[in-house]
Amino acid sequence: MIPSEAIYAEYRRRLESITTANGYSSDAGEEIYEGWLAQALIMDEQQPLPFIAMQPGEDRRANKSSGGRLVREVTHHIIVAEKAEAGVALKLQRHLDDLINALADRNNMEQLGGNAIDSEVLDAEYNIPEDSYPVAWVALTVTAKYQMTLEPKT
């Protein structure tokens, strides 16, 4: 498994743990979608809410590399979609708390199960519609640095 794939898998595993049985505020981790498919899903009023969507973002050079080693940083954007109804702001705040608790490393040694050099939980943004749009969401950005070792292909 390549390093960025292992990081993605670890984030997904952690998101899947977001259930009330595990002490979180919802069962959003039972429905996880990849990419911005979420935009299409939230247009469908039959879609069960809440759910989580993961979108890979940039994968860029983190710093100058040498000796056949590249340090890169991959970004992921994660949203939790929720029904836009009375009390949705509080629900979104709880979803954000769940995301942070699931995705943040507990100490400086863990680093996404050993798959990253460093990882960070960054800023969050709320989207609560003012019109009759049926869905609100909270979006969170996470990053992870990893090292690629260049090996000759024979």
CSV table of N, CA and C in Angstrom, one decimal, residues 20-136:
chain,number,residue,atom,x,y,z
A,20,THR,N,-22.8,5.9,18.0
A,20,THR,CA,-23.2,6.1,19.4
A,20,THR,C,-22.8,4.9,20.2
A,21,ALA,N,-22.6,3.7,19.7
A,21,ALA,CA,-22.1,2.6,20.4
A,21,ALA,C,-20.7,2.8,20.9
A,22,ASN,N,-19.9,3.7,20.2
A,22,ASN,CA,-18.6,4.0,20.6
A,22,ASN,C,-18.5,5.3,21.4
A,23,GLY,N,-19.6,5.9,21.8
A,23,GLY,CA,-19.6,7.1,22.6
A,23,GLY,C,-19.7,8.4,21.9
A,24,TYR,N,-19.9,8.3,20.6
A,24,TYR,CA,-20.1,9.6,19.8
A,24,TYR,C,-21.5,10.0,19.8
A,25,SER,N,-21.8,11.2,19.3
A,25,SER,CA,-23.1,11.8,19.4
A,25,SER,C,-24.1,11.3,18.3
A,26,SER,N,-23.6,10.6,17.3
A,26,SER,CA,-24.4,10.1,16.3
A,26,SER,C,-23.8,8.9,15.7
A,27,ASP,N,-24.5,8.3,14.7
A,27,ASP,CA,-24.1,7.2,13.9
A,27,ASP,C,-23.6,7.6,12.5
A,28,ALA,N,-23.1,8.8,12.4
A,28,ALA,CA,-22.7,9.3,11.1
A,28,ALA,C,-21.7,8.4,10.4
A,29,GLY,N,-20.8,7.7,11.2
A,29,GLY,CA,-19.8,6.8,10.6
A,29,GLY,C,-20.3,5.6,9.9
A,30,GLU,N,-21.6,5.3,10.1
A,30,GLU,CA,-22.2,4.2,9.4
A,30,GLU,C,-22.4,4.4,7.9
A,31,GLU,N,-22.5,5.7,7.5
A,31,GLU,CA,-22.6,6.1,6.1
A,31,GLU,C,-21.5,7.0,5.7
A,32,ILE,N,-20.5,6.4,5.0
A,32,ILE,CA,-19.4,7.2,4.5
A,32,ILE,C,-19.3,7.1,3.0
A,33,TYR,N,-19.2,8.3,2.4
A,33,TYR,CA,-19.1,8.4,0.9
A,33,TYR,C,-17.8,9.0,0.5
A,34,GLU,N,-17.3,8.6,-0.7
A,34,GLU,CA,-16.0,9.2,-1.1
A,34,GLU,C,-16.3,10.3,-2.2
A,35,GLY,N,-15.5,11.3,-2.2
A,35,GLY,CA,-15.7,12.4,-3.1
A,35,GLY,C,-16.9,13.3,-2.9
A,36,TRP,N,-17.1,14.1,-3.8
A,36,TRP,CA,-18.2,15.1,-3.7
A,36,TRP,C,-19.5,14.5,-4.1
A,37,LEU,N,-19.6,13.2,-4.2
A,37,LEU,CA,-20.9,12.5,-4.3
A,37,LEU,C,-21.9,13.0,-3.3
A,38,ALA,N,-21.4,13.5,-2.2
A,38,ALA,CA,-22.2,14.0,-1.2
A,38,ALA,C,-23.1,15.1,-1.7
A,39,GLN,N,-22.6,15.9,-2.6
A,39,GLN,CA,-23.5,17.0,-3.2
A,39,GLN,C,-24.7,16.5,-3.8
A,40,ALA,N,-24.6,15.4,-4.6
A,40,ALA,CA,-25.7,14.8,-5.2
A,40,ALA,C,-26.6,14.1,-4.2
A,41,LEU,N,-26.0,13.5,-3.2
A,41,LEU,CA,-26.8,12.8,-2.2
A,41,LEU,C,-27.7,13.7,-1.4
A,42,ILE,N,-27.1,14.9,-1.0
A,42,ILE,CA,-27.9,15.8,-0.2
A,42,ILE,C,-29.0,16.5,-0.9
A,43,MET,N,-29.0,16.4,-2.2
A,43,MET,CA,-30.1,16.9,-3.0
A,43,MET,C,-31.3,16.0,-2.9
A,44,ASP,N,-31.0,14.7,-2.5
A,44,ASP,CA,-32.1,13.7,-2.5
A,44,ASP,C,-32.6,13.7,-1.1
A,45,GLU,N,-33.9,14.1,-0.9
A,45,GLU,CA,-34.5,14.2,0.4
A,45,GLU,C,-34.7,12.8,1.0
A,46,GLN,N,-34.5,11.7,0.2
A,46,GLN,CA,-34.7,10.4,0.8
A,46,GLN,C,-33.4,9.8,1.4
A,47,GLN,N,-32.3,10.5,1.2
A,47,GLN,CA,-31.0,10.1,1.8
A,47,GLN,C,-31.0,10.2,3.3
A,48,PRO,N,-30.6,9.1,4.0
A,48,PRO,CA,-30.6,9.1,5.4
A,48,PRO,C,-29.5,10.1,5.9
A,49,LEU,N,-29.8,10.8,6.9
A,49,LEU,CA,-28.9,11.8,7.5
A,49,LEU,C,-28.7,11.4,9.0
A,50,PRO,N,-27.6,11.7,9.6
A,50,PRO,CA,-26.4,12.3,9.0
A,50,PRO,C,-25.5,11.2,8.2
A,51,PHE,N,-24.6,11.8,7.4
A,51,PHE,CA,-23.6,10.9,6.8
A,51,PHE,C,-22.3,11.7,6.7
A,52,ILE,N,-21.3,11.0,6.4
A,52,ILE,CA,-19.9,11.6,6.2
A,52,ILE,C,-19.5,11.4,4.8
A,53,ALA,N,-18.8,12.5,4.2
A,53,ALA,CA,-18.2,12.4,2.9
A,53,ALA,C,-16.8,12.8,3.0
A,54,MET,N,-15.9,12.0,2.4
A,54,MET,CA,-14.4,12.3,2.4
A,54,MET,C,-14.0,12.7,0.9
A,55,GLN,N,-13.3,13.8,0.8
A,55,GLN,CA,-12.8,14.2,-0.4
A,55,GLN,C,-11.3,14.4,-0.3
A,56,PRO,N,-10.5,13.7,-1.1
A,56,PRO,CA,-9.0,13.9,-1.1
A,56,PRO,C,-8.8,15.3,-1.7
A,57,GLY,N,-7.9,16.0,-1.1
A,57,GLY,CA,-7.5,17.4,-1.6
A,57,GLY,C,-6.1,17.3,-2.3
A,58,GLU,N,-5.3,18.3,-2.0
A,58,GLU,CA,-4.0,18.4,-2.5
A,58,GLU,C,-3.1,17.3,-2.0
A,59,ASP,N,-2.1,16.9,-2.8
A,59,ASP,CA,-1.0,16.1,-2.3
A,59,ASP,C,0.2,16.8,-2.9
A,60,ARG,N,0.9,17.5,-2.0
A,60,ARG,CA,2.0,18.4,-2.5
A,60,ARG,C,3.3,18.1,-1.8
A,61,ARG,N,4.4,18.6,-2.4
A,61,ARG,CA,5.7,18.6,-1.8
A,61,ARG,C,5.7,19.4,-0.5
A,62,ALA,N,6.1,18.8,0.6
A,62,ALA,CA,6.1,19.5,1.9
A,62,ALA,C,7.4,20.3,2.1
A,63,ASN,N,8.5,19.7,1.7
A,63,ASN,CA,9.8,20.4,1.8
A,63,ASN,C,10.8,19.8,0.8
A,64,LYS,N,11.9,20.5,0.7
A,64,LYS,CA,12.9,20.0,-0.2
A,64,LYS,C,13.4,18.6,0.2
A,65,SER,N,13.5,17.8,-0.8
A,65,SER,CA,13.8,16.4,-0.5
A,65,SER,C,15.2,16.0,-1.0
A,66,SER,N,15.8,15.0,-0.5
A,66,SER,CA,17.1,14.5,-0.9
A,66,SER,C,17.3,13.0,-0.6
A,67,GLY,N,18.3,12.5,-1.2
A,67,GLY,CA,18.6,11.1,-0.9
A,67,GLY,C,17.6,10.1,-1.2
A,68,GLY,N,16.8,10.3,-2.3
A,68,GLY,CA,15.8,9.3,-2.7
A,68,GLY,C,14.5,9.3,-1.8
A,69,ARG,N,14.4,10.4,-0.9
A,69,ARG,CA,13.2,10.5,-0.1
A,69,ARG,C,12.5,11.8,-0.4
A,70,LEU,N,11.2,11.7,-0.5
A,70,LEU,CA,10.3,12.8,-0.7
A,70,LEU,C,9.4,13.0,0.5
A,71,VAL,N,9.3,14.2,1.0
A,71,VAL,CA,8.3,14.4,2.1
A,71,VAL,C,7.2,15.2,1.4
A,72,ARG,N,6.0,14.6,1.5
A,72,ARG,CA,4.8,15.2,0.9
A,72,ARG,C,3.7,15.4,2.0
A,73,GLU,N,2.8,16.3,1.7
A,73,GLU,CA,1.6,16.5,2.6
A,73,GLU,C,0.3,16.4,1.8
A,74,VAL,N,-0.5,15.5,2.3
A,74,VAL,CA,-1.8,15.3,1.7
A,74,VAL,C,-2.9,15.9,2.6
A,75,THR,N,-3.9,16.5,1.9
A,75,THR,CA,-5.0,17.1,2.5
A,75,THR,C,-6.3,16.4,2.2
A,76,HIS,N,-7.1,16.2,3.2
A,76,HIS,CA,-8.5,15.6,3.0
A,76,HIS,C,-9.5,16.6,3.6
A,77,HIS,N,-10.6,16.7,2.9
A,77,HIS,CA,-11.8,17.5,3.4
A,77,HIS,C,-12.9,16.5,3.7
A,78,ILE,N,-13.4,16.7,4.9
A,78,ILE,CA,-14.4,15.8,5.4
A,78,ILE,C,-15.6,16.6,5.9
A,79,ILE,N,-16.8,16.1,5.4
A,79,ILE,CA,-18.0,16.8,5.8
A,79,ILE,C,-18.9,15.8,6.5
A,80,VAL,N,-19.7,16.4,7.4
A,80,VAL,CA,-20.9,15.6,8.0
A,80,VAL,C,-22.1,16.4,7.6
A,81,ALA,N,-23.0,15.8,6.9
A,81,ALA,CA,-24.3,16.4,6.4
A,81,ALA,C,-25.3,16.0,7.4
A,82,GLU,N,-26.2,17.0,7.7
A,82,GLU,CA,-27.3,16.9,8.7
A,82,GLU,C,-28.5,17.6,8.2
A,83,LYS,N,-29.7,17.1,8.6
A,83,LYS,CA,-30.9,17.7,8.2
A,83,LYS,C,-31.0,19.1,8.8
A,84,ALA,N,-31.4,20.1,7.9
A,84,ALA,CA,-31.5,21.5,8.3
A,84,ALA,C,-32.9,21.7,8.9
A,85,GLU,N,-32.9,21.6,10.2
A,85,GLU,CA,-34.1,21.8,11.0
A,85,GLU,C,-33.7,22.5,12.3
A,86,ALA,N,-34.7,22.8,13.1
A,86,ALA,CA,-34.5,23.5,14.4
A,86,ALA,C,-33.4,22.7,15.2
A,87,GLY,N,-32.4,23.4,15.7
A,87,GLY,CA,-31.4,22.7,16.5
A,87,GLY,C,-30.2,22.2,15.7
A,88,VAL,N,-30.2,22.5,14.4
A,88,VAL,CA,-29.1,22.0,13.5
A,88,VAL,C,-27.7,22.5,13.9
A,89,ALA,N,-27.7,23.8,14.4
A,89,ALA,CA,-26.4,24.3,14.8
A,89,ALA,C,-25.7,23.5,15.9
A,90,LEU,N,-26.5,23.2,16.9
A,90,LEU,CA,-26.0,22.3,18.0
A,90,LEU,C,-25.5,21.0,17.5
A,91,LYS,N,-26.4,20.4,16.6
A,91,LYS,CA,-26.0,19.1,16.0
A,91,LYS,C,-24.7,19.1,15.3
A,92,LEU,N,-24.5,20.2,14.5
A,92,LEU,CA,-23.3,20.3,13.7
A,92,LEU,C,-22.1,20.5,14.6
A,93,GLN,N,-22.2,21.3,15.7
A,93,GLN,CA,-21.1,21.4,16.7
A,93,GLN,C,-20.8,20.1,17.3
A,94,ARG,N,-21.8,19.3,17.6
A,94,ARG,CA,-21.5,17.9,18.1
A,94,ARG,C,-20.8,17.0,17.0
A,95,HIS,N,-21.2,17.2,15.8
A,95,HIS,CA,-20.5,16.4,14.7
A,95,HIS,C,-19.1,16.8,14.6
A,96,LEU,N,-18.8,18.1,14.7
A,96,LEU,CA,-17.4,18.6,14.7
A,96,LEU,C,-16.6,18.0,15.8
A,97,ASP,N,-17.2,18.0,17.0
A,97,ASP,CA,-16.5,17.5,18.2
A,97,ASP,C,-16.2,16.0,17.9
A,98,ASP,N,-17.1,15.3,17.3
A,98,ASP,CA,-16.9,13.8,17.0
A,98,ASP,C,-15.8,13.7,16.0
A,99,LEU,N,-15.8,14.5,14.9
A,99,LEU,CA,-14.7,14.4,13.9
A,99,LEU,C,-13.4,14.7,14.5
A,100,ILE,N,-13.2,15.7,15.3
A,100,ILE,CA,-12.0,16.0,15.9
A,100,ILE,C,-11.5,14.9,16.8
A,101,ASN,N,-12.4,14.4,17.7
A,101,ASN,CA,-12.0,13.3,18.6
A,101,ASN,C,-11.6,12.0,17.8
A,102,ALA,N,-12.3,11.8,16.7
A,102,ALA,CA,-12.0,10.6,15.9
A,102,ALA,C,-10.7,10.7,15.1
A,103,LEU,N,-10.4,11.9,14.6
A,103,LEU,CA,-9.3,12.1,13.6
A,103,LEU,C,-8.0,12.5,14.2
A,104,ALA,N,-8.0,13.2,15.3
A,104,ALA,CA,-6.8,13.8,15.9
A,104,ALA,C,-6.0,12.7,16.6
A,105,ASP,N,-4.7,12.7,16.5
A,105,ASP,CA,-3.9,11.8,17.2
A,105,ASP,C,-3.9,12.1,18.7
A,106,ARG,N,-3.8,11.1,19.5
A,106,ARG,CA,-3.8,11.3,20.9
A,106,ARG,C,-2.5,11.8,21.5
A,107,ASN,N,-1.4,11.5,20.8
A,107,ASN,CA,-0.1,11.9,21.2
A,107,ASN,C,0.8,12.1,20.0
A,108,ASN,N,2.0,12.7,20.3
A,108,ASN,CA,2.9,13.0,19.2
A,108,ASN,C,3.5,11.7,18.6
A,109,MET,N,3.3,10.6,19.1
A,109,MET,CA,4.0,9.4,18.6
A,109,MET,C,3.0,8.6,17.7
A,110,GLU,N,1.8,8.8,17.8
A,110,GLU,CA,0.8,7.9,17.1
A,110,GLU,C,0.9,8.1,15.6
A,111,GLN,N,0.8,9.4,15.1
A,111,GLN,CA,0.9,9.8,13.7
A,111,GLN,C,0.1,8.8,12.8
A,112,LEU,N,-1.2,8.8,13.0
A,112,LEU,CA,-2.1,8.0,12.1
A,112,LEU,C,-1.6,6.6,12.0
A,113,GLY,N,-1.4,6.0,13.1
A,113,GLY,CA,-1.1,4.5,13.1
A,113,GLY,C,0.3,4.3,12.6
A,114,GLY,N,1.2,5.2,12.6
A,114,GLY,CA,2.5,5.0,12.0
A,114,GLY,C,2.6,5.3,10.6
A,115,ASN,N,1.5,5.8,9.9
A,115,ASN,CA,1.5,6.0,8.5
A,115,ASN,C,2.0,7.4,8.1
A,116,ALA,N,2.2,8.3,9.1
A,116,ALA,CA,2.5,9.7,8.8
A,116,ALA,C,3.7,10.1,9.6
A,117,ILE,N,4.3,11.2,9.1
A,117,ILE,CA,5.4,11.9,9.9
A,117,ILE,C,4.7,12.8,10.9
A,118,ASP,N,3.6,13.5,10.4
A,118,ASP,CA,2.9,14.5,11.2
A,118,ASP,C,1.5,14.5,10.7
A,119,SER,N,0.6,14.9,11.5
A,119,SER,CA,-0.8,15.1,11.1
A,119,SER,C,-1.4,16.2,11.9
A,120,GLU,N,-2.4,16.9,11.2
A,120,GLU,CA,-3.0,18.0,11.9
A,120,GLU,C,-4.5,18.0,11.5
A,121,VAL,N,-5.3,18.4,12.5
A,121,VAL,CA,-6.7,18.7,12.3
A,121,VAL,C,-6.8,20.2,12.2
A,122,LEU,N,-7.2,20.7,11.0
A,122,LEU,CA,-7.2,22.2,10.8
A,122,LEU,C,-8.6,22.8,11.0
A,123,ASP,N,-8.9,23.8,10.2
A,123,ASP,CA,-10.1,24.6,10.5
A,123,ASP,C,-11.4,23.9,10.0
A,124,ALA,N,-12.5,24.3,10.6
A,124,ALA,CA,-13.8,23.8,10.3
A,124,ALA,C,-14.6,25.0,9.8
A,125,GLU,N,-15.6,24.6,9.0
A,125,GLU,CA,-16.5,25.6,8.4
A,125,GLU,C,-18.0,25.0,8.5
A,126,TYR,N,-18.9,25.9,8.9
A,126,TYR,CA,-20.3,25.5,9.0
A,126,TYR,C,-21.1,26.0,7.8
A,127,ASN,N,-22.0,25.3,7.3
A,127,ASN,CA,-22.9,25.8,6.3
A,127,ASN,C,-24.3,25.4,6.7
A,128,ILE,N,-25.1,26.4,7.1
A,128,ILE,CA,-26.5,26.3,7.5
A,128,ILE,C,-27.3,27.1,6.6
A,129,PRO,N,-28.1,26.5,5.7
A,129,PRO,CA,-28.8,27.3,4.7
A,129,PRO,C,-29.9,28.2,5.3
A,130,GLU,N,-30.0,29.4,4.7
A,130,GLU,CA,-31.0,30.3,5.1
A,130,GLU,C,-32.3,30.1,4.4
A,131,ASP,N,-32.3,29.4,3.3
A,131,ASP,CA,-33.5,29.2,2.5
A,131,ASP,C,-34.1,27.8,2.8
A,132,SER,N,-34.8,27.3,1.9
A,132,SER,CA,-35.5,26.0,2.2
A,132,SER,C,-34.7,24.8,1.8
A,133,TYR,N,-33.4,25.0,1.6
A,133,TYR,CA,-32.5,23.9,1.3
A,133,TYR,C,-32.5,22.9,2.5
A,134,PRO,N,-32.7,21.6,2.3
A,134,PRO,CA,-33.0,20.7,3.4
A,134,PRO,C,-31.8,20.2,4.2
A,135,VAL,N,-30.5,20.5,3.8
A,135,VAL,CA,-29.4,20.0,4.4
A,135,VAL,C,-28.4,21.0,4.8
A,136,ALA,N,-27.8,20.8,6.0
A,136,ALA,CA,-26.7,21.7,6.5
A,136,ALA,C,-25.5,20.8,6.7
